[in-house]
Short mmCIF file of C-alpha atoms in Angstrom, two decimals:
data_model
loop_
_atom_site.label_atom_id
_atom_site.label_comp_id
_atom_site.label_asym_id
_atom_site.label_seq_id
_atom_site.Cartn_x
_atom_site.Cartn_y
_atom_site.Cartn_z
CA SER L 803 15.05 26.80 -4.71
CA GLN L 804 17.57 25.84 -7.48
CA LYS L 805 18.27 27.06 -10.04
CA ILE L 806 20.05 26.34 -13.78
CA GLU L 807 20.44 29.17 -15.72
CA GLN L 808 21.78 30.02 -19.46
CA ASN L 809 22.78 33.01 -22.21
CA SER L 810 18.92 33.19 -22.07
CA GLU L 811 19.91 34.90 -25.67
CA ALA L 812 20.79 33.43 -28.81
CA LEU L 813 24.04 33.28 -29.97
CA ASN L 814 24.51 34.85 -33.71
CA ILE L 815 27.80 33.45 -35.44
CA GLN L 816 30.03 33.13 -38.17
CA GLU L 817 31.86 29.75 -39.61
CA GLY L 818 34.08 29.26 -38.60
CA LYS L 819 34.48 31.29 -34.97
CA THR L 820 33.63 29.10 -31.74
CA ALA L 821 30.73 29.62 -29.45
CA THR L 822 31.25 30.01 -25.92
CA LEU L 823 27.63 29.11 -24.60
CA THR L 824 27.06 29.50 -20.61
CA CYS L 825 25.36 27.91 -17.10
CA ASN L 826 25.38 28.07 -14.30
CA TYR L 827 23.30 26.66 -11.58
CA THR L 828 22.20 27.76 -7.58
CA ASN L 829 21.84 25.32 -5.27
CA TYR L 830 22.59 22.18 -6.24
CA SER L 831 26.03 20.34 -5.63
CA PRO L 832 25.87 17.84 -8.47
CA ALA L 833 28.52 14.59 -9.58
CA TYR L 834 27.90 15.56 -12.95
CA LEU L 835 26.41 17.59 -15.96
CA GLN L 836 24.78 17.08 -19.33
CA TRP L 837 24.78 18.64 -22.83
CA TYR L 838 22.10 18.80 -25.41
CA ARG L 839 21.78 18.72 -28.66
CA GLN L 840 17.41 19.47 -30.45
CA ASP L 841 16.26 20.90 -33.27
CA PRO L 842 13.32 22.18 -34.74
CA GLY L 843 10.19 19.61 -34.62
CA ARG L 844 13.06 17.10 -32.22
CA GLY L 845 13.50 15.79 -29.47
CA PRO L 846 17.48 16.76 -27.09
CA VAL L 847 19.63 14.24 -27.64
CA PHE L 848 22.79 13.38 -25.48
CA LEU L 849 25.93 15.97 -26.63
CA LEU L 850 28.35 15.17 -23.19
CA LEU L 851 28.66 15.06 -20.05
CA ILE L 852 31.35 16.57 -17.09
CA ARG L 853 31.83 15.02 -13.77
CA GLU L 854 32.49 17.38 -11.23
CA ASN L 855 36.34 16.58 -10.70
CA GLU L 856 37.18 16.66 -14.18
CA LYS L 857 37.93 20.61 -15.06
CA GLU L 858 37.26 19.50 -19.24
CA LYS L 859 36.49 17.74 -21.29
CA ARG L 860 36.05 17.57 -25.04
CA LYS L 861 34.50 15.38 -28.34
CA GLU L 862 35.40 15.98 -32.19
CA ARG L 863 34.88 20.08 -31.52
CA LEU L 864 33.00 20.52 -28.82
CA LYS L 865 34.68 21.14 -25.15
CA VAL L 866 32.81 22.02 -21.89
CA THR L 867 34.08 22.74 -18.85
CA PHE L 868 33.01 22.75 -15.15
CA ASP L 869 33.95 24.61 -12.41
CA THR L 870 32.25 23.72 -9.16
CA THR L 871 33.08 26.49 -7.51
CA LEU L 872 31.94 28.99 -10.42
CA LYS L 873 28.59 27.15 -10.09
CA GLN L 874 29.42 27.18 -13.73
CA SER L 875 30.02 24.53 -17.25
CA LEU L 876 30.82 26.65 -20.44
CA PHE L 877 29.81 25.25 -23.93
CA HIS L 878 32.36 25.98 -26.95
CA ILE L 879 31.88 25.57 -29.81
CA THR L 880 35.43 25.12 -31.89
CA ALA L 881 34.98 26.27 -35.82
CA SER L 882 31.68 26.08 -36.58
CA GLN L 883 29.68 24.71 -39.23
CA PRO L 884 26.15 25.99 -40.10
CA ALA L 885 25.37 22.30 -39.07
CA ASP L 886 25.09 23.91 -35.82
CA SER L 887 23.05 25.68 -35.05
CA ALA L 888 20.37 24.20 -33.27
CA THR L 889 19.43 25.01 -29.35
CA TYR L 890 21.33 23.72 -26.64
CA LEU L 891 20.86 22.50 -23.35
CA CYS L 892 22.31 21.87 -19.65
CA ALA L 893 21.09 19.35 -18.23
CA LEU L 894 21.52 18.64 -13.57
CA PRO L 895 20.63 16.31 -11.68
CA ASN L 896 18.11 16.34 -9.01
CA ASP L 897 17.50 12.56 -7.64
CA TYR L 898 16.37 10.32 -9.89
CA LYS L 899 15.80 12.94 -12.29
CA LEU L 900 17.90 15.73 -14.73
CA SER L 901 16.58 19.16 -14.98
CA PHE L 902 17.57 20.98 -18.04
CA GLY L 903 17.96 25.11 -18.70
CA ALA L 904 15.78 27.15 -20.96
CA GLY L 905 18.82 26.15 -23.49
CA THR L 906 21.55 28.52 -26.02
CA THR L 907 20.45 28.52 -29.97
CA VAL L 908 22.67 28.93 -31.46
CA THR L 909 22.59 29.68 -35.64
CA VAL L 910 26.13 30.14 -37.45
CA ARG L 911 26.11 32.13 -40.77
CA ALA L 912 27.80 30.35 -43.73
CA ASN F 370 16.30 0.69 -33.45
CA ALA F 371 13.73 2.41 -32.68
CA GLY F 372 13.93 3.96 -28.89
CA VAL F 373 11.64 6.19 -27.55
CA THR F 374 8.82 6.65 -29.31
CA GLN F 375 5.86 8.69 -29.22
CA THR F 376 2.52 8.81 -30.96
CA PRO F 377 0.17 11.05 -31.74
CA LYS F 378 2.70 14.00 -32.97
CA PHE F 379 -0.04 15.43 -33.06
CA ARG F 380 -3.22 16.55 -31.84
CA ILE F 381 -6.10 19.51 -31.32
CA LEU F 382 -7.63 18.76 -28.46
CA LYS F 383 -11.00 21.28 -26.92
CA ILE F 384 -11.25 22.08 -24.01
CA GLY F 385 -12.43 19.95 -21.11
CA GLN F 386 -11.55 16.43 -23.83
CA SER F 387 -9.59 13.76 -22.91
CA MET F 388 -6.32 12.02 -23.74
CA THR F 389 -3.12 9.78 -23.35
CA LEU F 390 0.05 10.54 -25.41
CA GLN F 391 1.52 6.66 -26.09
CA CYS F 392 5.68 6.26 -25.68
CA ALA F 393 6.94 3.13 -25.58
CA GLN F 394 10.71 2.57 -25.57
CA ASP F 395 12.84 -0.30 -26.53
CA MET F 396 15.65 -0.88 -25.16
CA ASN F 397 14.38 -2.42 -22.03
CA HIS F 398 15.13 0.65 -19.86
CA ASN F 399 14.39 0.79 -16.54
CA TYR F 400 13.78 4.39 -16.52
CA MET F 401 11.02 6.60 -18.25
CA TYR F 402 9.79 10.47 -17.36
CA TRP F 403 7.38 12.93 -19.15
CA TYR F 404 8.62 16.99 -19.93
CA ARG F 405 6.28 19.67 -21.86
CA GLN F 406 8.35 22.23 -23.61
CA ASP F 407 6.86 25.69 -23.86
CA PRO F 408 8.74 28.57 -25.66
CA GLY F 409 11.54 30.18 -23.80
CA MET F 410 9.96 27.96 -20.92
CA GLY F 411 12.28 25.26 -21.30
CA LEU F 412 12.12 21.64 -20.76
CA LYS F 413 9.58 20.89 -17.18
CA LEU F 414 8.49 17.06 -15.68
CA ILE F 415 5.73 16.43 -15.04
CA TYR F 416 6.36 13.13 -13.92
CA TYR F 417 7.96 9.78 -14.37
CA SER F 418 8.70 5.87 -13.32
CA VAL F 419 11.89 4.18 -12.33
CA GLY F 420 10.24 0.65 -12.67
CA ALA F 421 6.69 -0.80 -13.41
CA GLY F 422 3.98 -0.13 -11.13
CA ILE F 423 5.98 3.24 -9.72
CA THR F 424 4.81 6.88 -10.90
CA ASP F 425 5.81 9.85 -9.26
CA LYS F 426 5.24 12.91 -9.61
CA GLY F 427 7.44 15.39 -11.01
CA GLU F 428 7.79 19.50 -11.01
CA VAL F 429 4.09 20.22 -12.50
CA PRO F 430 1.83 17.18 -12.36
CA ASN F 431 -1.45 18.73 -12.13
CA GLY F 432 -3.81 18.62 -14.71
CA TYR F 433 -2.49 15.23 -15.75
CA ASN F 434 -1.79 11.09 -14.72
CA VAL F 435 0.65 8.57 -15.32
CA SER F 436 0.58 5.02 -14.98
CA ARG F 437 3.38 1.98 -15.80
CA SER F 438 2.27 -1.30 -15.58
CA THR F 439 5.28 -2.46 -18.19
CA THR F 440 9.03 -1.52 -18.77
CA GLU F 441 8.46 -0.49 -22.36
CA ASP F 442 5.51 1.82 -21.81
CA PHE F 443 4.77 4.73 -19.55
CA PRO F 444 1.07 6.30 -21.03
CA LEU F 445 0.26 10.81 -19.94
CA ARG F 446 -3.35 11.34 -19.52
CA LEU F 447 -5.24 14.15 -20.09
CA GLU F 448 -7.84 14.23 -18.40
CA LEU F 449 -9.68 17.66 -18.73
CA ALA F 450 -7.56 19.36 -20.67
CA ALA F 451 -7.14 22.78 -20.10
CA PRO F 452 -5.88 25.86 -22.88
CA SER F 453 -2.68 26.25 -20.43
CA GLN F 454 -2.12 22.33 -21.32
CA THR F 455 -1.43 23.12 -24.78
CA SER F 456 3.06 22.28 -24.88
CA VAL F 457 4.96 20.50 -27.18
CA TYR F 458 5.64 16.71 -24.82
CA PHE F 459 8.51 14.46 -24.68
CA CYS F 460 9.33 10.77 -22.90
CA ALA F 461 12.43 10.39 -22.30
CA SER F 462 14.04 7.38 -21.05
CA ARG F 463 17.56 6.21 -19.18
CA GLN F 464 19.47 3.19 -17.42
CA PRO F 465 19.55 3.67 -14.22
CA GLN F 466 23.09 4.36 -13.92
CA ASP F 467 23.85 7.39 -12.11
CA ASN F 468 25.20 9.33 -14.73
CA SER F 469 23.39 7.43 -18.25
CA PRO F 470 22.42 10.30 -20.27
CA LEU F 471 18.76 10.70 -21.44
CA HIS F 472 16.86 9.17 -24.70
CA PHE F 473 13.97 11.03 -25.85
CA GLY F 474 11.47 10.82 -28.48
CA ASN F 475 10.67 13.49 -30.68
CA GLY F 476 7.50 14.83 -28.75
CA THR F 477 4.08 15.44 -28.61
CA ARG F 478 2.03 18.81 -30.00
CA LEU F 479 -0.73 19.67 -28.81
CA THR F 480 -3.10 22.41 -28.40
CA VAL F 481 -6.00 23.12 -26.96
CA THR F 482 -8.45 25.81 -28.17
#
């Protein structure tokens, strides 16, 4: 069966450091992968999309990599700030649908 | 620019009661989705629709029903509420292009006691 797994433990990091989140998947051959941010009490918000033929994508302090051989995406938040504290979800396409990982909660300490 | 609007924000139901969770979007998106989110479990797809008059089951459809009579609205119906349906429900929509992102509402927190 298809599975999407993200870091099960929450990430607690010091302001200014880099947070690295993983998203591993099995039994998918995705044409792309998306990352979302979710704040408490709110719906997820789209951050980035990376296609299968792209190794890396950047947006401001965010960087995403996609390795279809390893079946893995890494999500980096560089020069982290307390405002980056949130839960981050990866999502893969499945016909008309998007399936989500359980998310990784990041807390950035000032 | 409202995006995806969900009502109500909160609701407490007794076992066996029924209710409809409302979802409306003003972006003219063809595709709409209902997810539920339980702590530590991620988003699970309940039902989805690729256009007015077309709906299909997701991973966890039991105990729910949907209809899609217009492009804008996609209500989710709970007929006989059970404690297992205590969750946060999110509605989302997107354009039909393959890699278009989902736009989510801010959820309905439902407790069944």
